[in-house]
């Protein structure tokens, strides 16, 4: 298609909640016949690992609603008055919040991050790892899924300059 | 409205954004030009999304209807 649209994304966050936007947008854009490239930098790099260990971080998300994914509707709709800033520092709270969020996503028919990433790869979304952050964090290309390319700011900017959509997540 | 002829059927009930779009795309890719897909979903966002997807990809949304929370779409592959 000659009028094919292009999208350039930067994925800079590695928590479970922030892992969704880039993979949702990229897989959907590819389904809409767009060409897509995602540049993974800083904590976003962890989303390229073969085994994604993304968690939610309630301590830094004061607006995150605390809800239960099971029980009667009234119980599920209830927003627990937990101060995330305090609870987030309790040992085990992050793990609990993560499993509750995953359970809620599953109940609501939302795809997992792994599924969305798989669809992105299948549909030809180009994944670029930031070389500089890889050096800083000590990540090797071998730790990432197959097909990941490595580059720097110029690599992203060259693509973004010709893209119709550019988003920083 | 419900007697539209179709060649293939896809059940996206219970799935949330963006899965109905991704599954539809995957299925339409396997179809021949001129064939019709009947897609059924429960995601209320799917009306706007299917309209946007068909406009963008050039496929034709023949019709859609809502019945008791069930959204039915007929999409003709171009």
PDB file of N, CA and C in Angstrom, chain A residues 1 3-5 23-24 27-28 30-34 107-111 115-116 119 122, chain B residues 14-23 25-26 29 49 52-59:
ATOM      1  N   UNK A   1       0.859  -1.201   0.000  1.00  0.00           N
ATOM      2  CA  UNK A   1       0.000   0.000   0.000  1.00  0.00           C
ATOM      3  C   UNK A   1       0.890   1.245   0.000  1.00  0.00           C
ATOM      4  N   UNK A   3       0.026   4.468   0.465  1.00  0.00           N
ATOM      5  CA  UNK A   3      -0.250   5.463   1.495  1.00  0.00           C
ATOM      6  C   UNK A   3      -0.203   4.838   2.893  1.00  0.00           C
ATOM      7  N   UNK A   4       0.685   3.846   3.048  1.00  0.00           N
ATOM      8  CA  UNK A   4       0.780   3.165   4.339  1.00  0.00           C
ATOM      9  C   UNK A   4       1.250   4.127   5.428  1.00  0.00           C
ATOM     10  N   UNK A   5       0.495   4.152   6.526  1.00  0.00           N
ATOM     11  CA  UNK A   5       0.855   5.012   7.648  1.00  0.00           C
ATOM     12  C   UNK A   5       1.957   4.345   8.464  1.00  0.00           C
ATOM     13  N   UNK A  23       2.174  -2.105  23.536  1.00  0.00           N
ATOM     14  CA  UNK A  23       1.853  -3.356  22.828  1.00  0.00           C
ATOM     15  C   UNK A  23       0.429  -3.338  22.261  1.00  0.00           C
ATOM     16  N   UNK A  24      -0.510  -2.702  22.960  1.00  0.00           N
ATOM     17  CA  UNK A  24      -1.879  -2.583  22.427  1.00  0.00           C
ATOM     18  C   UNK A  24      -1.865  -1.721  21.168  1.00  0.00           C
ATOM     19  N   UNK A  27       0.125  -3.520  18.197  1.00  0.00           N
ATOM     20  CA  UNK A  27      -0.570  -4.658  17.572  1.00  0.00           C
ATOM     21  C   UNK A  27      -1.780  -4.165  16.785  1.00  0.00           C
ATOM     22  N   UNK A  28      -2.495  -3.174  17.328  1.00  0.00           N
ATOM     23  CA  UNK A  28      -3.673  -2.652  16.631  1.00  0.00           C
ATOM     24  C   UNK A  28      -3.274  -1.886  15.373  1.00  0.00           C
ATOM     25  N   UNK A  30      -0.674  -2.385  13.562  1.00  0.00           N
ATOM     26  CA  UNK A  30      -0.286  -3.385  12.556  1.00  0.00           C
ATOM     27  C   UNK A  30      -1.537  -4.010  11.942  1.00  0.00           C
ATOM     28  N   UNK A  31      -2.566  -4.241  12.769  1.00  0.00           N
ATOM     29  CA  UNK A  31      -3.825  -4.802  12.260  1.00  0.00           C
ATOM     30  C   UNK A  31      -4.529  -3.808  11.337  1.00  0.00           C
ATOM     31  N   UNK A  32      -4.186  -2.526  11.465  1.00  0.00           N
ATOM     32  CA  UNK A  32      -4.763  -1.497  10.593  1.00  0.00           C
ATOM     33  C   UNK A  32      -3.824  -1.194   9.433  1.00  0.00           C
ATOM     34  N   UNK A  33      -2.955  -2.150   9.147  1.00  0.00           N
ATOM     35  CA  UNK A  33      -2.028  -2.075   8.015  1.00  0.00           C
ATOM     36  C   UNK A  33      -1.000  -0.954   8.132  1.00  0.00           C
ATOM     37  N   UNK A  34      -0.691  -0.556   9.361  1.00  0.00           N
ATOM     38  CA  UNK A  34       0.359   0.451   9.525  1.00  0.00           C
ATOM     39  C   UNK A  34       1.699  -0.256   9.760  1.00  0.00           C
ATOM     40  N   UNK A 107     -10.219 -11.702  33.890  1.00  0.00           N
ATOM     41  CA  UNK A 107     -11.687 -11.716  34.035  1.00  0.00           C
ATOM     42  C   UNK A 107     -12.369 -10.828  33.000  1.00  0.00           C
ATOM     43  N   UNK A 108     -11.709  -9.735  32.654  1.00  0.00           N
ATOM     44  CA  UNK A 108     -12.316  -8.762  31.733  1.00  0.00           C
ATOM     45  C   UNK A 108     -11.986  -9.056  30.274  1.00  0.00           C
ATOM     46  N   UNK A 109     -11.362 -10.206  30.025  1.00  0.00           N
ATOM     47  CA  UNK A 109     -11.090 -10.583  28.640  1.00  0.00           C
ATOM     48  C   UNK A 109      -9.975  -9.788  27.984  1.00  0.00           C
ATOM     49  N   UNK A 110      -9.045  -9.271  28.808  1.00  0.00           N
ATOM     50  CA  UNK A 110      -7.915  -8.518  28.263  1.00  0.00           C
ATOM     51  C   UNK A 110      -6.768  -9.488  27.993  1.00  0.00           C
ATOM     52  N   UNK A 111      -6.103  -9.315  26.870  1.00  0.00           N
ATOM     53  CA  UNK A 111      -4.968 -10.178  26.516  1.00  0.00           C
ATOM     54  C   UNK A 111      -3.826  -9.976  27.506  1.00  0.00           C
ATOM     55  N   UNK A 115       0.896 -12.308  25.105  1.00  0.00           N
ATOM     56  CA  UNK A 115       0.079 -12.527  23.897  1.00  0.00           C
ATOM     57  C   UNK A 115       0.205 -11.349  22.940  1.00  0.00           C
ATOM     58  N   UNK A 116       0.073 -10.131  23.494  1.00  0.00           N
ATOM     59  CA  UNK A 116       0.117  -8.935  22.651  1.00  0.00           C
ATOM     60  C   UNK A 116       1.479  -8.795  21.991  1.00  0.00           C
ATOM     61  N   UNK A 119       1.729 -11.203  19.123  1.00  0.00           N
ATOM     62  CA  UNK A 119       0.982 -10.723  17.953  1.00  0.00           C
ATOM     63  C   UNK A 119       1.775  -9.623  17.243  1.00  0.00           C
ATOM     64  N   UNK A 122       4.494 -11.354  15.283  1.00  0.00           N
ATOM     65  CA  UNK A 122       3.885 -12.053  14.139  1.00  0.00           C
ATOM     66  C   UNK A 122       3.486 -11.076  13.032  1.00  0.00           C
TER      67      UNK A 122
ATOM     68  N   UNK B  14     -16.765 -11.750  25.125  1.00  0.00           N
ATOM     69  CA  UNK B  14     -15.943 -11.807  26.341  1.00  0.00           C
ATOM     70  C   UNK B  14     -14.566 -11.196  26.162  1.00  0.00           C
ATOM     71  N   UNK B  15     -14.187 -10.922  24.921  1.00  0.00           N
ATOM     72  CA  UNK B  15     -12.856 -10.338  24.692  1.00  0.00           C
ATOM     73  C   UNK B  15     -12.910  -8.825  24.788  1.00  0.00           C
ATOM     74  N   UNK B  16     -11.817  -8.264  25.272  1.00  0.00           N
ATOM     75  CA  UNK B  16     -11.740  -6.816  25.423  1.00  0.00           C
ATOM     76  C   UNK B  16     -10.715  -6.243  24.446  1.00  0.00           C
ATOM     77  N   UNK B  17     -10.772  -4.930  24.277  1.00  0.00           N
ATOM     78  CA  UNK B  17      -9.882  -4.193  23.381  1.00  0.00           C
ATOM     79  C   UNK B  17      -8.430  -4.567  23.643  1.00  0.00           C
ATOM     80  N   UNK B  18      -7.585  -4.824  22.645  1.00  0.00           N
ATOM     81  CA  UNK B  18      -7.883  -4.735  21.210  1.00  0.00           C
ATOM     82  C   UNK B  18      -8.143  -6.105  20.569  1.00  0.00           C
ATOM     83  N   UNK B  19      -8.425  -7.135  21.385  1.00  0.00           N
ATOM     84  CA  UNK B  19      -8.502  -8.500  20.847  1.00  0.00           C
ATOM     85  C   UNK B  19      -9.524  -8.685  19.717  1.00  0.00           C
ATOM     86  N   UNK B  20     -10.761  -8.128  19.822  1.00  0.00           N
ATOM     87  CA  UNK B  20     -11.694  -8.330  18.713  1.00  0.00           C
ATOM     88  C   UNK B  20     -11.139  -7.835  17.364  1.00  0.00           C
ATOM     89  N   UNK B  21     -10.430  -6.719  17.389  1.00  0.00           N
ATOM     90  CA  UNK B  21      -9.827  -6.181  16.163  1.00  0.00           C
ATOM     91  C   UNK B  21      -8.706  -7.100  15.666  1.00  0.00           C
ATOM     92  N   UNK B  22      -7.856  -7.534  16.605  1.00  0.00           N
ATOM     93  CA  UNK B  22      -6.715  -8.362  16.214  1.00  0.00           C
ATOM     94  C   UNK B  22      -7.180  -9.699  15.647  1.00  0.00           C
ATOM     95  N   UNK B  23      -8.201 -10.300  16.279  1.00  0.00           N
ATOM     96  CA  UNK B  23      -8.732 -11.593  15.796  1.00  0.00           C
ATOM     97  C   UNK B  23      -9.424 -11.415  14.443  1.00  0.00           C
ATOM     98  N   UNK B  25      -8.785  -9.119  12.159  1.00  0.00           N
ATOM     99  CA  UNK B  25      -7.732  -8.922  11.158  1.00  0.00           C
ATOM    100  C   UNK B  25      -7.137 -10.270  10.736  1.00  0.00           C
ATOM    101  N   UNK B  26      -6.847 -11.114  11.734  1.00  0.00           N
ATOM    102  CA  UNK B  26      -6.225 -12.399  11.466  1.00  0.00           C
ATOM    103  C   UNK B  26      -7.138 -13.266  10.581  1.00  0.00           C
ATOM    104  N   UNK B  29      -7.578 -11.919   6.965  1.00  0.00           N
ATOM    105  CA  UNK B  29      -6.384 -12.202   6.163  1.00  0.00           C
ATOM    106  C   UNK B  29      -6.439 -13.571   5.490  1.00  0.00           C
ATOM    107  N   UNK B  49     -14.639   0.858  17.113  1.00  0.00           N
ATOM    108  CA  UNK B  49     -13.387   0.247  16.667  1.00  0.00           C
ATOM    109  C   UNK B  49     -13.530  -0.452  15.320  1.00  0.00           C
ATOM    110  N   UNK B  52     -13.712   2.136  12.600  1.00  0.00           N
ATOM    111  CA  UNK B  52     -12.388   2.709  12.345  1.00  0.00           C
ATOM    112  C   UNK B  52     -11.515   1.708  11.584  1.00  0.00           C
ATOM    113  N   UNK B  53     -11.557   0.465  12.017  1.00  0.00           N
ATOM    114  CA  UNK B  53     -10.706  -0.558  11.389  1.00  0.00           C
ATOM    115  C   UNK B  53     -11.072  -0.766   9.916  1.00  0.00           C
ATOM    116  N   UNK B  54     -12.373  -0.850   9.627  1.00  0.00           N
ATOM    117  CA  UNK B  54     -12.773  -1.078   8.235  1.00  0.00           C
ATOM    118  C   UNK B  54     -12.457   0.145   7.373  1.00  0.00           C
ATOM    119  N   UNK B  55     -12.673   1.353   7.918  1.00  0.00           N
ATOM    120  CA  UNK B  55     -12.343   2.568   7.153  1.00  0.00           C
ATOM    121  C   UNK B  55     -10.854   2.586   6.809  1.00  0.00           C
ATOM    122  N   UNK B  56     -10.046   2.242   7.805  1.00  0.00           N
ATOM    123  CA  UNK B  56      -8.592   2.310   7.649  1.00  0.00           C
ATOM    124  C   UNK B  56      -8.060   1.252   6.688  1.00  0.00           C
ATOM    125  N   UNK B  57      -8.624   0.032   6.787  1.00  0.00           N
ATOM    126  CA  UNK B  57      -8.090  -1.080   5.995  1.00  0.00           C
ATOM    127  C   UNK B  57      -8.777  -1.198   4.642  1.00  0.00           C
ATOM    128  N   UNK B  58      -9.858  -0.441   4.430  1.00  0.00           N
ATOM    129  CA  UNK B  58     -10.545  -0.498   3.143  1.00  0.00           C
ATOM    130  C   UNK B  58     -11.527  -1.646   3.023  1.00  0.00           C
ATOM    131  N   UNK B  59     -11.659  -2.449   4.060  1.00  0.00           N
ATOM    132  CA  UNK B  59     -12.696  -3.487   4.043  1.00  0.00           C
ATOM    133  C   UNK B  59     -14.046  -2.822   4.305  1.00  0.00           C
TER     134      UNK B  59
END
